Each structure stands twice: as structure tokens, then as C-alpha cells.
Amino acid sequence: MPPTVYIENLSEHVDTEVTLRGWLYNKRESGKIAFLQVRDGTGTVQAVVVRSQVAEGVWQQAAETSQETSLRLTGSVRADERAPGGCEIQVSALQVLQAAAGYPITPKEHGVDFLMDRRHLWLRSAQQHAVLRVRSKVVQICRNYFHDRGFTLVDSPILTALSVEGTSTLFETDYFGRSAYLTQSGQLYQEAGAMALGKVFCFGPTFRAEKSKTRRHLTEFWMLEPEIAFASIDDVMDLIEDFISSVVRGALDRCAPELAELERDTARLQQVVPPFPRIHYDDAVRLLQEAGEDFEWGNDFGARDETIISEQYDRPVFINRFPARIKPFYMQPDAERDDLVLGCDLLAPEGYGEIVGGGERIHDLELLESRLRDHGLPLEPYQWYLDLRRYGSVPHSGFGMGLERVVAWITGRRHIRECIPFPRMIGRLEP
Ligand code: 4AD
Ligand code: MG
């Protein structure tokens, strides 16, 4: 019995017989010879069936096999430099496991809505497969980065009683007769974690009822959120810069085949090395005004503004120190200018927008209470959070990285909906 192997390992079996299990991706056939492109999740290989060299039953199966039919085949592995993966298979036996009829996603072009409605099948297409592989590897790189530096994973809850990033995007649900919300950010719990464990992070799904359709917003997205006791905004910008460049380097090292499949211009990613420019909010405003934009000091940047700013640089750029009124209640005021807070956003190059938001948190009890009131938030649900300022409060900082935006940038996808297996957006809850 030939060994059953994965396509990714075929090159270890050159000139021997193996069995593969997978799905038919594509097929060309001439009456005498059939070229089956077979995928098994780990890769794709060309399986060649020569009519004169196989039993007639095998030929019939090969000739009738349709796209996405599941099958098992046996054949000998031949080295072929021109083939992706360096091998092809000369088929001797083929067995259909389930014949797929009328697979809806054909090699022709389909509209995005058509594909999104069939997301559960679309994931099998080569480019979607590549994006999911990059996402998986990026998650692993991110986790390793923080574990390797002594951070402790502290999972934040998904169901909470409070808002972090403003009340307008809360998803509310009934919690045994009272209101609960799906978390917008794990940050407040990471602040408790940092006071207990020093350097902590969480990495999980977060939710925002984003009511507009954009290519950068999901209603459910994954966020990585580190928090560090005694750290300042400058410490956190140093960390973000080192972290983001490590993630990009790691993706370049470990995702070369996927980035090639996606035709990503990796030269742009090679430029992502420290130091990242750090520009003050005031200077970002000036930059926009000098570019002829009608932008007023005190406003928040929109997608177009972010693109104009990031286009000035070949690598990610920080904007730091924002007007207090456009940022959440927890941000520490700038000691030099009380109309500003110590927040920082990192904008990706090439128009991918804000990928990281973070900064220094208020550590003084009375100031935090007054900011909560200014934001019209009820103090009651925040009592546990205020305790962190009652019992050994220290300056601390952290940030949140949006996973899908980072994956969109690394893979060069225009829209972040392709960067999560099953996207949730306004108007999309299925599949
Ligand atoms: O800037 P944001 O809102 O910051 C926070 O939530 C902080 N509490 C994080 C922290 O300091 N611990 O969100 C952080 C990042 C953004 O930079 C963006 O990358 C991503 O999360 N993000 C979204 N990604 C996809 N869809 C959305 N609707 C997003 N909203 C934010
Ligand atoms: Mg932000």
C-alpha cells in the first residue's frame, strides 16, 4: 500500500507511489490525457491521467470528475521544475468520494456579493486560502512576540456592563433581566491585569455596531491589546514600532508562497523598519491643510485624511497627542497642553489606514471620575475600574492592534472583509 501523504510533503516522495486525498480544483482534458489540478488544503498539485496507461474505469472517472469533487488518487511522484511545489503526479488509480455537481464558484469572475454569500465555499479558492494562511501565521507571530517578552495572556471577557470606546457602537443584549454589551475592547480589564501581572495582553474578538459600510470596518473584529504598568506613551510607541516591524518581517519570512499567490508587492513591506516617523496632531493638521484639504483643527481624521498623511511616508507613521474631545474618556491629558491627550495612532502605508490605537491612561482617581462625567457615562459600572486608581495606582499605557487591518495591509487586500474567515458587517450575518 502506498503511503497517504499531504501535497505539501510531495517533494519527499519523488519517484515513489503515494496516495492523496483532496478535491478537484480545475481540469483540462483532451480525450487522451487529463490534467487534474487537485488541492488538499496544504497545496495544489497537477495529477496527470494518460488514457493509454490506466484502466478504462480510471479514465472514465477522471474524465467525468467535476470541480470540487472529493477524491482519492494514487500515482507516482515526478519531479517537475515548472510545477508549483516542484512535483506532479502520474495517476494509476482514482476513486471519487463524493461527486460535486454544479459547484457555484467557477474559475470565471464573480461579483463580491455573490462570493460573500458563498463565503463557506469561497474559502477554497487559492487567494482566499492564501489570506487565511497569512492570518493564521500573523496570529502566531503576534502571540509569540508577547510571550517571548514576558507578557502574560489575560483574557478579557466578551460580555461586559460598560462601554470603552463610546456608547454609539455598543451591541446590547439581555443578561438575565439586565443590560449587557458585547465588548468593544478588552483594555479596561487589561489595566486590571497590568496592576496584577505587570505586562499583559489579550487577543480576542471585539464588537462594534458600525452603522456605515466601509472597507475598513467590521462589526466583529479581532484585537490584540497589550498593557504595561509604569509605561509612558513614548515607551508604548517604541513597543508598537518594534512589534509591527517584527510582524511584517515574520510574515515576509514565513508567508512567501502566500504573498506570491496574492501578487503582493513585497518591496513595500521590506521598507517597514524602525524608526517610524512620529508626528504631532498639530503637524498632521498642517500637513493636510498644506495639501489643500479643508480640515479644521480639532476634528478626527477620516479615511481620506489618513491616506493623504500616510502617503508622505514609506513606512508606518504615528500621529500622537490628539484633542481630548475626539478621544475616549480614559486618555491621560498632555502635561504641556491640557486640550490634548497622550494618545497615539499608527497609520499603515499605502492607504490601509489606522492599524493601531493606544496611549497613556489616566491614573488619577478624581481626574478619571471627572472625565467619565464629562463623557456622560454612569459611574456605577466603572467602580471596579476606579478601584485600580484607589489601590496603588501607577502610570500605565497600552495599545490595540486591529488584526484584520494588519492582514489586509500585509496581503494587499483592498477590503478587510476578505481578512476574516466569516466577516460580520452591517447587512451581513450569513454565512
Ligand atoms: O483605536 P481603537 O478604537 O482603540 C481601542 O479600542 C483601544 N481601547 C485599544 C487599546 O488601547 N487597548 O481600536 C484599536 C484598533 C484600530 O486601530 C483598528 O486597527 C481596529 O482596532 N479597529 C477596527 N478594525 C476593524 N473594524 C472596526 N470596526 C474597527 N475598529 C477599530
Ligand atoms: Mg482608534
CSV table of C-alpha atoms and ligand atoms in Angstrom, one decimal:
chain,number,residue,atom,x,y,z
A,1,MET,CA,0.0,0.0,0.0
A,2,PRO,CA,1.5,3.4,-1.0
A,3,PRO,CA,1.6,5.9,1.9
A,4,THR,CA,-1.1,8.5,2.2
A,5,VAL,CA,0.6,11.9,2.1
A,6,TYR,CA,-0.1,15.6,2.0
A,7,ILE,CA,0.7,17.7,-1.1
A,8,GLU,CA,3.0,19.9,0.9
A,9,ASN,CA,5.2,16.9,1.5
A,10,LEU,CA,5.2,15.5,-2.0
A,11,SER,CA,8.8,16.5,-2.7
A,12,GLU,CA,9.9,14.0,-0.1
A,13,HIS,CA,8.4,11.2,-2.2
A,14,VAL,CA,9.8,11.7,-5.6
A,15,ASP,CA,9.9,8.5,-7.8
A,16,THR,CA,7.7,6.6,-5.4
A,17,GLU,CA,4.0,5.8,-5.3
A,18,VAL,CA,1.7,7.8,-2.9
A,19,THR,CA,-2.0,8.2,-2.2
A,20,LEU,CA,-3.5,11.7,-2.0
A,21,ARG,CA,-6.9,12.8,-0.7
A,22,GLY,CA,-8.4,16.1,-1.8
A,23,TRP,CA,-10.7,18.0,-4.1
A,24,LEU,CA,-10.7,18.7,-7.8
A,25,TYR,CA,-9.8,22.4,-8.3
A,26,ASN,CA,-9.6,22.6,-12.1
A,27,LYS,CA,-9.2,20.3,-15.0
A,28,ARG,CA,-8.0,20.2,-18.7
A,29,GLU,CA,-8.7,17.2,-20.8
A,30,SER,CA,-8.0,16.2,-24.4
A,31,GLY,CA,-9.5,12.8,-24.9
A,32,LYS,CA,-6.2,11.1,-24.4
A,33,ILE,CA,-4.8,12.8,-21.4
A,34,ALA,CA,-6.4,14.7,-18.5
A,35,PHE,CA,-4.6,17.2,-16.2
A,36,LEU,CA,-6.4,17.4,-12.9
A,37,GLN,CA,-5.4,20.2,-10.5
A,38,VAL,CA,-6.0,18.7,-7.1
A,39,ARG,CA,-5.9,20.6,-3.8
A,40,ASP,CA,-5.9,19.1,-0.3
A,41,GLY,CA,-5.7,22.2,1.8
A,42,THR,CA,-1.9,22.0,2.2
A,43,GLY,CA,-1.2,22.7,-1.5
A,44,THR,CA,-2.2,22.1,-5.1
A,45,VAL,CA,-0.7,19.5,-7.5
A,46,GLN,CA,-1.2,18.6,-11.1
A,47,ALA,CA,-2.3,14.9,-11.5
A,48,VAL,CA,-1.8,13.6,-15.0
A,49,VAL,CA,-4.0,10.7,-16.2
A,50,VAL,CA,-2.9,9.2,-19.5
A,51,ARG,CA,-5.8,7.1,-21.0
A,52,SER,CA,-3.5,4.5,-22.6
A,53,GLN,CA,-1.8,3.9,-19.3
A,54,VAL,CA,-4.7,3.4,-16.9
A,55,ALA,CA,-7.7,1.1,-16.7
A,56,GLU,CA,-10.6,2.4,-18.7
A,57,GLY,CA,-12.6,2.8,-15.4
A,58,VAL,CA,-10.0,5.1,-14.0
A,59,TRP,CA,-10.0,7.2,-17.2
A,60,GLN,CA,-13.8,7.4,-17.1
A,61,GLN,CA,-13.7,8.7,-13.5
A,62,ALA,CA,-11.1,11.3,-14.4
A,63,ALA,CA,-13.0,12.4,-17.5
A,64,GLU,CA,-16.2,12.8,-15.5
A,65,THR,CA,-14.8,14.4,-12.4
A,66,SER,CA,-16.3,17.9,-11.8
A,67,GLN,CA,-15.0,20.9,-9.8
A,68,GLU,CA,-14.8,20.3,-6.0
A,69,THR,CA,-15.5,16.6,-6.3
A,70,SER,CA,-13.7,14.9,-3.4
A,71,LEU,CA,-11.4,12.1,-4.4
A,72,ARG,CA,-8.6,9.8,-3.5
A,73,LEU,CA,-5.9,9.1,-6.0
A,74,THR,CA,-2.7,7.0,-6.2
A,75,GLY,CA,0.2,7.6,-8.5
A,76,SER,CA,3.9,8.1,-8.7
A,77,VAL,CA,5.5,11.4,-7.9
A,78,ARG,CA,7.6,13.0,-10.6
A,79,ALA,CA,9.9,16.0,-10.0
A,80,ASP,CA,8.9,18.8,-12.4
A,81,GLU,CA,10.7,22.1,-12.0
A,82,ARG,CA,8.0,24.0,-13.8
A,83,ALA,CA,5.2,22.8,-11.5
A,84,PRO,CA,4.3,24.7,-8.4
A,85,GLY,CA,5.8,22.8,-5.5
A,86,GLY,CA,8.2,21.2,-7.9
A,87,CYS,CA,6.2,17.9,-8.4
A,88,GLU,CA,3.4,16.3,-10.4
A,89,ILE,CA,1.6,13.0,-10.1
A,90,GLN,CA,1.3,10.3,-12.7
A,91,VAL,CA,-2.0,8.7,-11.8
A,92,SER,CA,-2.6,5.0,-11.7
A,93,ALA,CA,-5.8,4.8,-9.6
A,94,LEU,CA,-8.6,7.3,-8.8
A,95,GLN,CA,-11.6,7.0,-6.7
A,96,VAL,CA,-14.4,9.6,-6.4
A,97,LEU,CA,-15.5,10.0,-2.8
A,98,GLN,CA,-18.4,12.4,-3.5
A,99,ALA,CA,-19.2,13.8,-6.9
A,100,ALA,CA,-19.9,17.5,-6.6
A,101,ALA,CA,-22.5,18.7,-9.2
A,102,GLY,CA,-22.8,22.4,-10.2
A,103,TYR,CA,-20.3,24.0,-7.9
A,104,PRO,CA,-21.3,27.6,-7.9
A,105,ILE,CA,-17.9,29.3,-7.9
A,106,THR,CA,-16.3,28.6,-11.3
A,107,PRO,CA,-12.9,29.9,-12.5
A,108,LYS,CA,-14.7,32.9,-14.2
A,109,GLU,CA,-15.0,36.2,-12.4
A,110,HIS,CA,-17.8,36.6,-9.9
A,111,GLY,CA,-19.1,39.7,-8.1
A,112,VAL,CA,-18.0,40.2,-4.4
A,113,ASP,CA,-21.6,39.9,-3.1
A,114,PHE,CA,-22.1,36.6,-4.9
A,115,LEU,CA,-18.8,35.4,-3.4
A,116,MET,CA,-19.6,36.7,0.1
A,117,ASP,CA,-22.9,34.9,0.0
A,118,ARG,CA,-20.9,31.7,-0.6
A,119,ARG,CA,-18.1,32.5,1.7
A,120,HIS,CA,-18.2,29.0,3.1
A,121,LEU,CA,-17.2,27.8,-0.3
A,122,TRP,CA,-15.2,30.8,-1.5
A,123,LEU,CA,-12.6,29.9,1.3
A,124,ARG,CA,-11.4,27.1,-1.0
A,125,SER,CA,-10.2,29.5,-3.7
A,126,ALA,CA,-6.5,29.9,-4.0
A,127,GLN,CA,-6.3,33.6,-3.0
A,128,GLN,CA,-8.8,33.2,-0.1
A,129,HIS,CA,-6.8,30.2,1.1
A,130,ALA,CA,-3.7,32.3,1.0
A,131,VAL,CA,-5.2,35.1,3.0
A,132,LEU,CA,-6.4,32.7,5.7
A,133,ARG,CA,-2.9,31.2,5.9
A,134,VAL,CA,-1.3,34.6,6.3
A,135,ARG,CA,-3.9,35.5,9.0
A,136,SER,CA,-3.1,32.3,10.9
A,137,LYS,CA,0.6,32.8,10.8
A,138,VAL,CA,0.3,36.5,11.7
A,139,VAL,CA,-1.7,35.5,14.8
A,140,GLN,CA,1.0,33.0,15.8
A,141,ILE,CA,3.8,35.6,15.2
A,142,CYS,CA,1.9,38.1,17.4
A,143,ARG,CA,1.3,35.7,20.3
A,144,ASN,CA,4.9,34.6,20.2
A,145,TYR,CA,6.2,38.1,20.2
A,146,PHE,CA,4.5,38.9,23.5
A,147,HIS,CA,5.1,35.5,25.2
A,148,ASP,CA,8.8,35.8,24.3
A,149,ARG,CA,9.0,39.2,26.1
A,150,GLY,CA,7.5,38.0,29.3
A,151,PHE,CA,3.9,39.2,28.8
A,152,THR,CA,1.1,37.2,30.4
A,153,LEU,CA,-2.1,36.4,28.5
A,154,VAL,CA,-5.1,37.7,30.4
A,155,ASP,CA,-8.3,37.0,28.5
A,156,SER,CA,-10.8,39.9,28.7
A,157,PRO,CA,-14.5,39.0,29.0
A,158,ILE,CA,-16.7,39.3,25.9
A,159,LEU,CA,-19.9,40.2,27.9
A,160,THR,CA,-19.5,43.4,29.9
A,161,ALA,CA,-21.5,46.0,31.7
A,162,LEU,CA,-19.7,49.0,30.3
A,163,SER,CA,-18.6,50.9,27.2
A,164,VAL,CA,-14.9,51.7,26.4
A,165,GLU,CA,-15.0,53.3,23.0
A,166,GLY,CA,-18.2,55.4,23.1
A,167,THR,CA,-21.8,54.4,23.6
A,168,SER,CA,-22.9,54.8,19.9
A,169,THR,CA,-21.4,51.5,18.7
A,170,LEU,CA,-22.5,49.2,21.6
A,171,PHE,CA,-24.2,45.9,20.9
A,172,GLU,CA,-26.7,45.4,23.7
A,173,THR,CA,-28.1,42.1,24.8
A,174,ASP,CA,-30.3,41.0,27.6
A,175,TYR,CA,-28.4,39.4,30.5
A,176,PHE,CA,-30.9,37.8,32.9
A,177,GLY,CA,-33.1,40.8,33.0
A,178,ARG,CA,-30.3,43.5,32.9
A,179,SER,CA,-28.4,45.0,30.0
A,180,ALA,CA,-25.0,43.7,28.9
A,181,TYR,CA,-22.8,44.7,26.0
A,182,LEU,CA,-20.5,42.8,23.7
A,183,THR,CA,-17.0,44.1,24.4
A,184,GLN,CA,-15.7,47.0,22.2
A,185,SER,CA,-12.2,46.5,23.6
A,186,GLY,CA,-10.6,44.4,26.3
A,187,GLN,CA,-8.5,47.3,27.5
A,188,LEU,CA,-10.1,48.1,30.9
A,189,TYR,CA,-9.6,44.5,32.0
A,190,GLN,CA,-6.0,44.6,30.7
A,191,GLU,CA,-5.4,47.6,33.0
A,192,ALA,CA,-6.5,45.4,36.0
A,193,GLY,CA,-4.2,42.7,34.6
A,194,ALA,CA,-1.3,45.0,34.3
A,195,MET,CA,-1.6,46.0,38.0
A,196,ALA,CA,-1.6,42.3,38.9
A,197,LEU,CA,1.0,41.0,36.4
A,198,GLY,CA,3.0,44.0,35.1
A,199,LYS,CA,3.0,43.2,31.4
A,200,VAL,CA,-0.2,41.6,29.9
A,201,PHE,CA,-2.1,41.2,26.7
A,202,CYS,CA,-5.4,39.8,25.4
A,203,PHE,CA,-6.2,38.8,21.8
A,204,GLY,CA,-9.8,38.1,21.0
A,205,PRO,CA,-12.9,39.2,19.2
A,206,THR,CA,-14.3,42.7,19.8
A,207,PHE,CA,-17.6,44.1,18.6
A,208,ARG,CA,-18.8,47.5,17.4
A,209,ALA,CA,-22.2,48.3,15.9
A,210,GLU,CA,-20.6,50.2,13.0
A,211,LYS,CA,-23.6,51.5,11.1
A,212,SER,CA,-21.7,52.5,7.9
A,213,LYS,CA,-20.3,50.4,5.2
A,214,THR,CA,-16.6,51.0,4.7
A,215,ARG,CA,-13.8,48.8,3.5
A,216,ARG,CA,-12.0,49.2,6.9
A,217,HIS,CA,-14.8,48.4,9.4
A,218,LEU,CA,-16.3,45.1,10.6
A,219,THR,CA,-18.8,44.8,13.4
A,220,GLU,CA,-16.8,41.8,14.8
A,221,PHE,CA,-13.0,42.0,14.6
A,222,TRP,CA,-10.1,40.7,16.4
A,223,MET,CA,-7.9,42.9,18.5
A,224,LEU,CA,-4.6,42.3,20.2
A,225,GLU,CA,-4.2,44.5,23.3
A,226,PRO,CA,-1.1,44.8,25.4
A,227,GLU,CA,-1.0,46.9,28.6
A,228,ILE,CA,2.1,47.7,30.7
A,229,ALA,CA,2.4,49.2,34.2
A,230,PHE,CA,4.7,52.2,34.5
A,231,ALA,CA,5.0,52.6,30.8
A,232,SER,CA,4.6,56.1,29.1
A,233,ILE,CA,3.3,56.9,25.7
A,234,ASP,CA,6.8,57.0,24.4
A,235,ASP,CA,7.5,53.5,25.7
A,236,VAL,CA,4.4,52.3,24.0
A,237,MET,CA,5.3,53.9,20.7
A,238,ASP,CA,8.7,52.2,20.9
A,239,LEU,CA,7.0,48.9,21.5
A,240,ILE,CA,4.5,49.3,18.7
A,241,GLU,CA,7.3,50.2,16.3
A,242,ASP,CA,9.3,47.1,17.2
A,243,PHE,CA,6.3,44.9,17.3
A,244,ILE,CA,4.8,45.9,13.9
A,245,SER,CA,8.2,45.7,12.2
A,246,SER,CA,8.6,42.2,13.7
A,247,VAL,CA,5.2,41.1,12.5
A,248,VAL,CA,6.0,42.3,8.9
A,249,ARG,CA,9.4,40.7,8.9
A,250,GLY,CA,7.9,37.4,10.2
A,251,ALA,CA,5.2,37.5,7.6
A,252,LEU,CA,7.8,38.1,4.8
A,253,ASP,CA,9.9,35.2,6.1
A,254,ARG,CA,7.0,32.7,6.7
A,255,CYS,CA,4.4,33.6,4.1
A,256,ALA,CA,6.4,33.9,0.9
A,257,PRO,CA,4.3,31.4,-1.1
A,258,GLU,CA,1.0,33.0,0.0
A,259,LEU,CA,2.2,36.6,-0.7
A,260,ALA,CA,3.3,35.3,-4.2
A,261,GLU,CA,-0.1,33.8,-4.8
A,262,LEU,CA,-1.6,37.1,-3.8
A,263,GLU,CA,0.8,39.0,-6.1
A,264,ARG,CA,1.7,41.3,-3.1
A,265,ASP,CA,4.4,43.8,-3.9
A,266,THR,CA,6.7,42.8,-1.0
A,267,ALA,CA,9.3,45.5,-1.8
A,268,ARG,CA,6.9,47.9,0.1
A,269,LEU,CA,6.8,45.6,3.1
A,270,GLN,CA,10.6,45.3,3.1
A,271,GLN,CA,10.7,49.0,3.9
A,272,VAL,CA,8.9,48.6,7.2
A,273,VAL,CA,11.8,49.0,9.6
A,274,PRO,CA,12.2,51.3,12.6
A,275,PRO,CA,12.2,54.2,13.2
A,276,PHE,CA,8.7,55.1,12.3
A,277,PRO,CA,8.1,58.8,12.0
A,278,ARG,CA,6.2,60.3,14.9
A,279,ILE,CA,4.2,63.4,14.0
A,280,HIS,CA,2.2,65.6,16.4
A,281,TYR,CA,-1.5,66.0,15.7
A,282,ASP,CA,-0.9,69.8,15.0
A,283,ASP,CA,1.6,68.9,12.3
A,284,ALA,CA,-0.7,66.3,10.8
A,285,VAL,CA,-3.4,69.0,10.6
A,286,ARG,CA,-0.9,71.4,9.0
A,287,LEU,CA,0.1,68.7,6.5
A,288,LEU,CA,-3.5,68.3,5.4
A,289,GLN,CA,-4.1,72.0,5.1
A,290,GLU,CA,-0.9,72.4,3.0
A,291,ALA,CA,-2.1,69.6,0.8
A,292,GLY,CA,-5.2,71.8,0.1
A,293,GLU,CA,-7.6,69.9,2.3
A,294,ASP,CA,-10.4,71.7,4.1
A,295,PHE,CA,-9.5,70.2,7.5
A,296,GLU,CA,-10.1,72.1,10.8
A,297,TRP,CA,-8.0,71.7,13.9
A,298,GLY,CA,-10.0,69.6,16.5
A,299,ASN,CA,-11.6,67.2,14.0
A,300,ASP,CA,-10.8,63.5,13.8
A,301,PHE,CA,-9.1,62.1,10.7
A,302,GLY,CA,-11.3,60.3,8.1
A,303,ALA,CA,-10.1,57.6,5.7
A,304,ARG,CA,-9.1,60.2,3.1
A,305,ASP,CA,-7.1,62.2,5.5
A,306,GLU,CA,-5.3,59.2,6.8
A,307,THR,CA,-4.4,58.2,3.2
A,308,ILE,CA,-3.0,61.7,2.4
A,309,ILE,CA,-0.9,61.7,5.6
A,310,SER,CA,0.4,58.1,5.2
A,311,GLU,CA,1.3,58.7,1.5
A,312,GLN,CA,4.0,61.1,2.7
A,313,TYR,CA,6.0,58.2,4.2
A,314,ASP,CA,7.4,54.9,3.0
A,315,ARG,CA,6.7,53.2,6.3
A,316,PRO,CA,4.0,53.3,9.0
A,317,VAL,CA,3.6,56.7,10.7
A,318,PHE,CA,2.5,57.7,14.2
A,319,ILE,CA,0.2,60.6,14.9
A,320,ASN,CA,0.3,61.5,18.6
A,321,ARG,CA,-1.3,63.9,21.0
A,322,PHE,CA,-4.9,64.3,20.0
A,323,PRO,CA,-7.6,66.8,21.0
A,324,ALA,CA,-9.2,65.4,24.1
A,325,ARG,CA,-12.7,65.7,22.7
A,326,ILE,CA,-12.2,63.3,19.9
A,327,LYS,CA,-10.7,60.5,22.1
A,328,PRO,CA,-12.2,58.3,24.8
A,329,PHE,CA,-12.6,59.2,28.5
A,330,TYR,CA,-9.6,57.2,29.7
A,331,MET,CA,-6.8,59.1,28.0
A,332,GLN,CA,-4.2,60.9,30.1
A,333,PRO,CA,-4.0,64.7,29.4
A,334,ASP,CA,-0.8,66.1,28.0
A,335,ALA,CA,1.0,67.9,30.8
A,336,GLU,CA,2.1,70.6,28.4
A,337,ARG,CA,-1.2,71.2,26.8
A,338,ASP,CA,-4.4,70.4,28.6
A,339,ASP,CA,-6.5,70.4,25.4
A,340,LEU,CA,-4.6,67.4,24.2
A,341,VAL,CA,-4.3,63.8,25.4
A,342,LEU,CA,-1.5,61.3,25.2
A,343,GLY,CA,-2.9,59.1,22.5
A,344,CYS,CA,-1.2,57.7,19.5
A,345,ASP,CA,-2.4,56.1,16.3
A,346,LEU,CA,-0.3,54.2,13.8
A,347,LEU,CA,-1.3,54.6,10.2
A,348,ALA,CA,-0.2,51.9,7.7
A,349,PRO,CA,1.4,52.9,4.4
A,350,GLU,CA,-0.3,52.5,1.0
A,351,GLY,CA,-3.6,53.9,2.3
A,352,TYR,CA,-4.5,51.0,4.7
A,353,GLY,CA,-5.4,53.4,7.5
A,354,GLU,CA,-5.2,53.2,11.2
A,355,ILE,CA,-3.9,49.8,12.3
A,356,VAL,CA,-3.1,50.6,16.0
A,357,GLY,CA,-4.5,52.9,18.5
A,358,GLY,CA,-3.1,53.4,22.0
A,359,GLY,CA,-1.6,55.7,24.6
A,360,GLU,CA,-1.3,56.6,28.2
A,361,ARG,CA,-4.2,56.1,30.6
A,362,ILE,CA,-5.4,58.4,33.4
A,363,HIS,CA,-4.1,57.1,36.7
A,364,ASP,CA,-5.6,59.8,39.0
A,365,LEU,CA,-8.9,58.9,40.6
A,366,GLU,CA,-10.5,62.3,40.6
A,367,LEU,CA,-9.5,63.2,37.1
A,368,LEU,CA,-10.8,59.9,35.8
A,369,GLU,CA,-14.1,60.4,37.6
A,370,SER,CA,-14.5,63.9,36.2
A,371,ARG,CA,-13.7,62.6,32.6
A,372,LEU,CA,-16.3,59.9,33.0
A,373,ARG,CA,-18.9,62.5,33.9
A,374,ASP,CA,-17.8,64.8,31.1
A,375,HIS,CA,-18.5,61.9,28.7
A,376,GLY,CA,-21.9,61.4,30.2
A,377,LEU,CA,-21.0,57.9,31.4
A,378,PRO,CA,-22.6,56.5,34.6
A,379,LEU,CA,-20.0,56.0,37.4
A,380,GLU,CA,-21.6,52.9,38.9
A,381,PRO,CA,-20.5,50.2,36.4
A,382,TYR,CA,-16.9,51.7,36.4
A,383,GLN,CA,-16.4,51.3,40.2
A,384,TRP,CA,-14.2,48.3,39.8
A,385,TYR,CA,-12.1,50.2,37.2
A,386,LEU,CA,-11.9,53.2,39.6
A,387,ASP,CA,-10.6,50.8,42.3
A,388,LEU,CA,-7.4,50.5,40.2
A,389,ARG,CA,-6.9,54.2,40.9
A,390,ARG,CA,-7.7,53.7,44.6
A,391,TYR,CA,-5.3,51.0,45.4
A,392,GLY,CA,-1.7,51.5,44.2
A,393,SER,CA,-2.4,53.5,41.0
A,394,VAL,CA,0.6,54.0,38.7
A,395,PRO,CA,1.0,55.5,35.2
A,396,HIS,CA,0.4,52.9,32.6
A,397,SER,CA,0.0,52.6,28.8
A,398,GLY,CA,-1.1,50.1,26.2
A,399,PHE,CA,-2.5,49.8,22.7
A,400,GLY,CA,-4.8,47.8,20.5
A,401,MET,CA,-4.0,46.4,17.1
A,402,GLY,CA,-6.8,45.5,14.7
A,403,LEU,CA,-5.8,42.1,13.2
A,404,GLU,CA,-7.9,42.3,10.0
A,405,ARG,CA,-6.5,45.7,9.1
A,406,VAL,CA,-2.9,44.4,9.6
A,407,VAL,CA,-3.7,41.3,7.5
A,408,ALA,CA,-5.3,43.5,4.8
A,409,TRP,CA,-2.2,45.6,4.6
A,410,ILE,CA,0.2,42.6,4.6
A,411,THR,CA,-1.8,40.7,2.0
A,412,GLY,CA,-2.6,43.8,-0.1
A,413,ARG,CA,-6.4,43.2,0.1
A,414,ARG,CA,-8.4,46.3,-0.6
A,415,HIS,CA,-11.2,45.4,1.8
A,416,ILE,CA,-10.9,43.9,5.2
A,417,ARG,CA,-13.9,41.6,4.7
A,418,GLU,CA,-11.5,39.1,3.0
A,419,CYS,CA,-9.2,39.0,6.0
A,420,ILE,CA,-11.5,37.2,8.5
A,421,PRO,CA,-13.0,33.8,7.7
A,422,PHE,CA,-16.6,34.8,8.2
A,423,PRO,CA,-17.0,38.6,8.2
A,424,ARG,CA,-19.7,40.4,10.1
A,425,MET,CA,-20.8,43.8,8.7
A,426,ILE,CA,-23.9,45.8,8.7
A,427,GLY,CA,-26.2,43.8,6.4
A,428,ARG,CA,-24.2,40.6,6.7
A,429,LEU,CA,-24.8,37.9,9.4
A,430,GLU,CA,-24.6,34.9,7.0
A,431,PRO,CA,-22.9,32.5,6.3
B,1,4AD,O1,-8.5,52.8,18.1
B,1,4AD,P1,-9.4,51.8,18.8
B,1,4AD,O2,-10.8,52.1,18.9
B,1,4AD,O3,-8.7,51.6,20.3
B,1,4AD,C1,-9.2,50.8,21.3
B,1,4AD,O4,-10.2,50.1,21.2
B,1,4AD,C2,-8.3,50.9,22.5
B,1,4AD,N1,-9.2,50.6,23.7
B,1,4AD,C3,-7.2,49.9,22.3
B,1,4AD,C4,-6.3,49.8,23.5
B,1,4AD,O5,-5.6,50.8,23.7
B,1,4AD,N2,-6.2,48.7,24.2
B,1,4AD,O6,-9.2,50.3,18.1
B,1,4AD,C5,-7.9,49.8,18.0
B,1,4AD,C6,-7.7,49.2,16.6
B,1,4AD,C7,-7.8,50.3,15.5
B,1,4AD,O7,-6.5,50.9,15.3
B,1,4AD,C8,-8.1,49.4,14.3
B,1,4AD,O8,-7.0,48.8,13.8
B,1,4AD,C9,-9.0,48.3,14.9
B,1,4AD,O9,-8.7,48.3,16.3
B,1,4AD,N3,-10.4,48.6,14.7
B,1,4AD,C10,-11.2,48.0,13.8
B,1,4AD,N4,-11.0,47.0,12.9
B,1,4AD,C11,-12.0,46.6,12.2
B,1,4AD,N5,-13.2,47.0,12.2
B,1,4AD,C12,-13.6,48.0,13.1
B,1,4AD,N6,-14.8,48.4,13.2
B,1,4AD,C13,-12.5,48.5,14.0
B,1,4AD,N7,-12.5,49.5,14.9
B,1,4AD,C14,-11.2,49.5,15.4
B,2,MG,MG,-8.6,54.5,17.1
